Coordinates of C-alpha atoms in Angstrom, one line a residue:
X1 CA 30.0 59.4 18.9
X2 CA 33.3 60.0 20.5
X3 CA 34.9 57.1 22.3
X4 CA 32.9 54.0 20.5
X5 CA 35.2 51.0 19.6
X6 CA 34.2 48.9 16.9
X7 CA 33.9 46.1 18.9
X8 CA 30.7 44.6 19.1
X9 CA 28.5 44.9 21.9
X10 CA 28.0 41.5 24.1
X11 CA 25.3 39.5 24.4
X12 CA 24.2 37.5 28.0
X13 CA 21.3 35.6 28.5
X14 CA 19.3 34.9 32.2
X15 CA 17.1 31.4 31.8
X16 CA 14.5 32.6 34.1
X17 CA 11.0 30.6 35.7
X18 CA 8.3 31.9 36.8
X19 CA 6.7 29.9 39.4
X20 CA 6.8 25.9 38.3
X21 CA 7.4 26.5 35.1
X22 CA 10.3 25.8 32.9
X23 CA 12.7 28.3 32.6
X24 CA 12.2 30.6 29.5
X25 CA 15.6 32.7 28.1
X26 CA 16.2 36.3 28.2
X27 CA 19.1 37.0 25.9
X28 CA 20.5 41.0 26.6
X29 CA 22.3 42.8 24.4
X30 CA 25.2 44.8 26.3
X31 CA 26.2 48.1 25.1
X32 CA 30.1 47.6 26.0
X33 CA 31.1 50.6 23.5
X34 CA 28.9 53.0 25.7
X35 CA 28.9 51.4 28.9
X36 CA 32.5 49.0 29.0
X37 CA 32.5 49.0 33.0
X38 CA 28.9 48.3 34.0
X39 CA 28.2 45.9 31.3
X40 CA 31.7 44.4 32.4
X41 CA 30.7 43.6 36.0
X42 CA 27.0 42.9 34.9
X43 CA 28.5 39.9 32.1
X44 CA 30.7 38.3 34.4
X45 CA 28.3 37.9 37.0
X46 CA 26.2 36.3 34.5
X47 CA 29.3 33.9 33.8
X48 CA 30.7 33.6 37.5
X49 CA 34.3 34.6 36.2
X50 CA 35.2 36.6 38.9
X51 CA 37.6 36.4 41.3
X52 CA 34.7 36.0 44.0
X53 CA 32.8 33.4 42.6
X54 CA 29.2 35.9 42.4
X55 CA 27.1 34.7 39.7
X56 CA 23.3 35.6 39.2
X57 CA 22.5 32.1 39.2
X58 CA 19.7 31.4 42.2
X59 CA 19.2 34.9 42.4
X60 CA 15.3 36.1 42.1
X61 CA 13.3 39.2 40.9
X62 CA 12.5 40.5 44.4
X63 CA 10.6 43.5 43.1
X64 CA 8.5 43.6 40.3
X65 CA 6.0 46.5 39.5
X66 CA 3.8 46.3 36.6
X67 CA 4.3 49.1 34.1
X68 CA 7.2 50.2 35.5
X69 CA 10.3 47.8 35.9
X70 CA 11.5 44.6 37.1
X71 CA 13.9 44.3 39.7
X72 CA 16.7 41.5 40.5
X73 CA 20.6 40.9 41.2
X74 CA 20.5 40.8 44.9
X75 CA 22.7 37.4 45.4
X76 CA 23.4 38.1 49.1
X77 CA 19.7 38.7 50.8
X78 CA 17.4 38.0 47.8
X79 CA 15.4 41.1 48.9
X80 CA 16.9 44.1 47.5
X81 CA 19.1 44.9 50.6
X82 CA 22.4 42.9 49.6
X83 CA 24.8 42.3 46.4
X84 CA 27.9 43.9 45.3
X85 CA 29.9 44.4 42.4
X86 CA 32.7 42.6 41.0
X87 CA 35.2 45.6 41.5
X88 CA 34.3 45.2 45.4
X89 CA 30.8 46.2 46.9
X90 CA 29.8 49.2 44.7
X91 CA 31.6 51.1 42.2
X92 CA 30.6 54.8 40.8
X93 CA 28.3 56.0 38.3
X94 CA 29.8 55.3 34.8
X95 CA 27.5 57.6 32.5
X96 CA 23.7 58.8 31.9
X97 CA 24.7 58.7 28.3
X98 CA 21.1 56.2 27.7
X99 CA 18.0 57.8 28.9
X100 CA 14.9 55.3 30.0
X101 CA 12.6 55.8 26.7
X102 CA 11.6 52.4 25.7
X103 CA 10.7 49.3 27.4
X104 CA 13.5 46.5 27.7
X105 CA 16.2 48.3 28.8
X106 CA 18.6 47.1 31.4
X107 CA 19.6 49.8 34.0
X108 CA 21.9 49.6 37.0
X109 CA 19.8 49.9 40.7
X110 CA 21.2 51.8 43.5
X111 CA 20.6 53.6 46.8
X112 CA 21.7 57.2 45.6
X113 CA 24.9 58.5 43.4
X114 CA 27.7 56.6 42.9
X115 CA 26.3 53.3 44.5
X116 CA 26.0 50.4 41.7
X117 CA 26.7 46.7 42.8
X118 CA 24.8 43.7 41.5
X119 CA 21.5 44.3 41.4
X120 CA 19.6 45.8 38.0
X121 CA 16.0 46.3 37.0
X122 CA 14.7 46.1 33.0
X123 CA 11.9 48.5 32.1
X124 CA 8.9 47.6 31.2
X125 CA 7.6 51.1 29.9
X126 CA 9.7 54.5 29.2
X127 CA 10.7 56.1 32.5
X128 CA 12.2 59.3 32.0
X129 CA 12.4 60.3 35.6
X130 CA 14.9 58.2 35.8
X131 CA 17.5 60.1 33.6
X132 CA 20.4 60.8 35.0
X133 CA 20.3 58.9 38.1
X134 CA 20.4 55.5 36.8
X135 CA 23.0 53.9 34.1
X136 CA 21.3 52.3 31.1
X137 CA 23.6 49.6 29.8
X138 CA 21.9 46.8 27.8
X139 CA 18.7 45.9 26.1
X140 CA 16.5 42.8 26.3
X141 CA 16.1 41.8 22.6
X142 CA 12.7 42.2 21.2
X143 CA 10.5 39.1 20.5
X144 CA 10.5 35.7 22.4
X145 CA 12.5 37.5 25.0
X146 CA 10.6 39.9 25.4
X147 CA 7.8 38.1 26.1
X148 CA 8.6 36.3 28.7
X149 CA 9.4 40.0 30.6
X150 CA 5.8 40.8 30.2
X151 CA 5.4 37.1 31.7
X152 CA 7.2 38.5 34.4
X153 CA 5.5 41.8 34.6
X154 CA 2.2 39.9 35.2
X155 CA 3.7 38.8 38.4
X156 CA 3.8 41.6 40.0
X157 CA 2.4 44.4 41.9
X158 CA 1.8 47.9 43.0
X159 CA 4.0 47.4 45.7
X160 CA 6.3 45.2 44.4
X161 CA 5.5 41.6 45.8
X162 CA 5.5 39.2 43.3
X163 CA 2.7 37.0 43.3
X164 CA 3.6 33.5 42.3
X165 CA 4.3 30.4 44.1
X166 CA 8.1 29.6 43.6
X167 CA 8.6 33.2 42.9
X168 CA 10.9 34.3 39.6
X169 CA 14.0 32.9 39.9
X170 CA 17.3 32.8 37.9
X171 CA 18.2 29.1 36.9
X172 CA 20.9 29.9 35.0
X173 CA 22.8 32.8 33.2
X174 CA 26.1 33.0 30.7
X175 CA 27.5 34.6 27.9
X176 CA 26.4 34.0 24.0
X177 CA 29.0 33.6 21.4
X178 CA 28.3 35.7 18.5
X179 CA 27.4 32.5 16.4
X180 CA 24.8 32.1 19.1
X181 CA 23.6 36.1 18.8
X182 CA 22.8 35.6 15.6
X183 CA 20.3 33.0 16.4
X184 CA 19.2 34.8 19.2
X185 CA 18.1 37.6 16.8
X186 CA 20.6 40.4 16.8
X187 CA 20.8 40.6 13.5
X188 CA 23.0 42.3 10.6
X189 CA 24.1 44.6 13.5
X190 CA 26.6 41.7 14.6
X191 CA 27.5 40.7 11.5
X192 CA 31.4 41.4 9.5
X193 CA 30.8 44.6 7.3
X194 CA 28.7 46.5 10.2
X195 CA 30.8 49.9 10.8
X196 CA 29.4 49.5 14.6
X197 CA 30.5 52.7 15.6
X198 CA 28.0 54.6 12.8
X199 CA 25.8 51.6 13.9
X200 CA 25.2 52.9 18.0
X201 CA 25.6 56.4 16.5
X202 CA 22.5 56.0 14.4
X203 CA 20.8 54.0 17.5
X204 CA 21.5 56.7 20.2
X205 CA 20.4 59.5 17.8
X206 CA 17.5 57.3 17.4
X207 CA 16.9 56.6 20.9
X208 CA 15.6 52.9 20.2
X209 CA 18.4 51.3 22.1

C-alpha cells in the first residue's frame, strides 16, 4: 500500500473500572502508518503531552450500547457534548481507508464531516454503516483485553445509559514501549525482521485489523 512507513504502529493502553472494581487494562494497537494524525492526537491524549494538558485520564464511557459500540473521550462534559482535539477543538477527516468489519476497532466520533476531537467509540460487533463517515484508527488487542470490552458491553443499554454504580471510568491511560507490546501480546508483528509495510498490506487486504 502506497504511503506505509516501516515504522511500527503504536501501542496505548486505558486502565479502565467498571463500577467498584479494580481497574482492568485495555492495551490498543494504533495504526500510525494508515492513520499518523488521528492516532497522533488520540496517543497523546492518552499520555497528556500536549501543549493543553488534555489527557483521558477521569474521563468515562458516557454511552455504551450493547452489540454495537462503546463510547468515551468527552474530558470537558463527560456526556458526549464536550472534548476537543489536540490540534485545537476538531480537526478534519483523515481517511475511510479501515472499514468497521470486526469487533475491537477504535474509531473516531463526531457530529458530521470533518468534526473529530477527543472523543472515540470501539466496536463491539462489525458495523458497516459506518464506512466512510467514521475514521478507524486502532484496534483493541484480542484476549484479556478484549474481555474486559465485553465487561463493558454488559453495562450498557439500548439507549445508551450505562448501568453501573460508579459508572466506567478511565483511571489511567499512557503509552507502551515496544518491550512492553510484546508482553501485551502483539506479537512477531513488532518484532526486528517484520517488513511492516507487506505486514498492514496483508492485514488490510485481509480486513482483520
Amino acid at each position: 500500500m502506497a504511503g506505509i512507513s516501516n515504522k511500527a504502529d503504536e501501542l496505548v493502553y486505558l486502565d479502565v473500572s467498571i463500577g467498584k472494581k479494580p481497574a482492568q487494562r485495555i492495551t490498543i494497537e494504533l495504526f500510525s502508518s494508515i492513520a499518523p494524525r488521528s492516532c497522533k492526537n488520540f496517543r497523546l491524549l492518552c499520555t497528556g503531552e500536549n501543549p493543553h494538558g488534555f489527557s483521558y485520564r477521569n474521563t468515562i464511557f458516557h454511552r455504551i450500547i450493547p452489540s454495537f459500540m462503546c463510547q468515551g473521550g468527552d474530558f470537558e462534559n463527560h456526556d458526549g457534548t464536550g472534548g476537543q482535539s489536540v490540534y485545537g477543538r476538531t480537526f478534519d477527516d483523515e481517511n475511510f481507508t479501515l472499514t468497521h468489519d470486526v469487533p475491537g476497532l477504535l474509531s473516531l466520533a463526531n457530529a458530521g464531516p470533518n468534526t473529530n476531537g477527543s472523543q472515540f467509540f470501539i466496536t463491539l460487533v462489525p458495523c458497516p454503516w459506518l464506512d466512510g463517515k467514521h475514521t478507524v484508527f486502532g484496534k483493541v488487542l484480542d484476549g484479556p483485553s478484549m474481555e474486559v470490552v465485553r465487561r463493558m458491553e454488559a453495562c450498557g443499554s439500548q439507549d445508551g445509559a450505562v448501568g453501573v454504580a460508579g459508572g466506567v471510568k478511565v483511571v489511567a491511560c499512557g503509552e507502551l514501549s515496544p518491550a512492553e507490546g510484546q508482553d501485551a501480546g502483539v506479537g512477531a508483528t513488532r518484532g526486528e525482521g517484520v517488513d511492516l509495510e507487506e505486514e498492514a498490506k496483508r492485514r488490510l487486504a485481509a480486513r482483520k485489523i
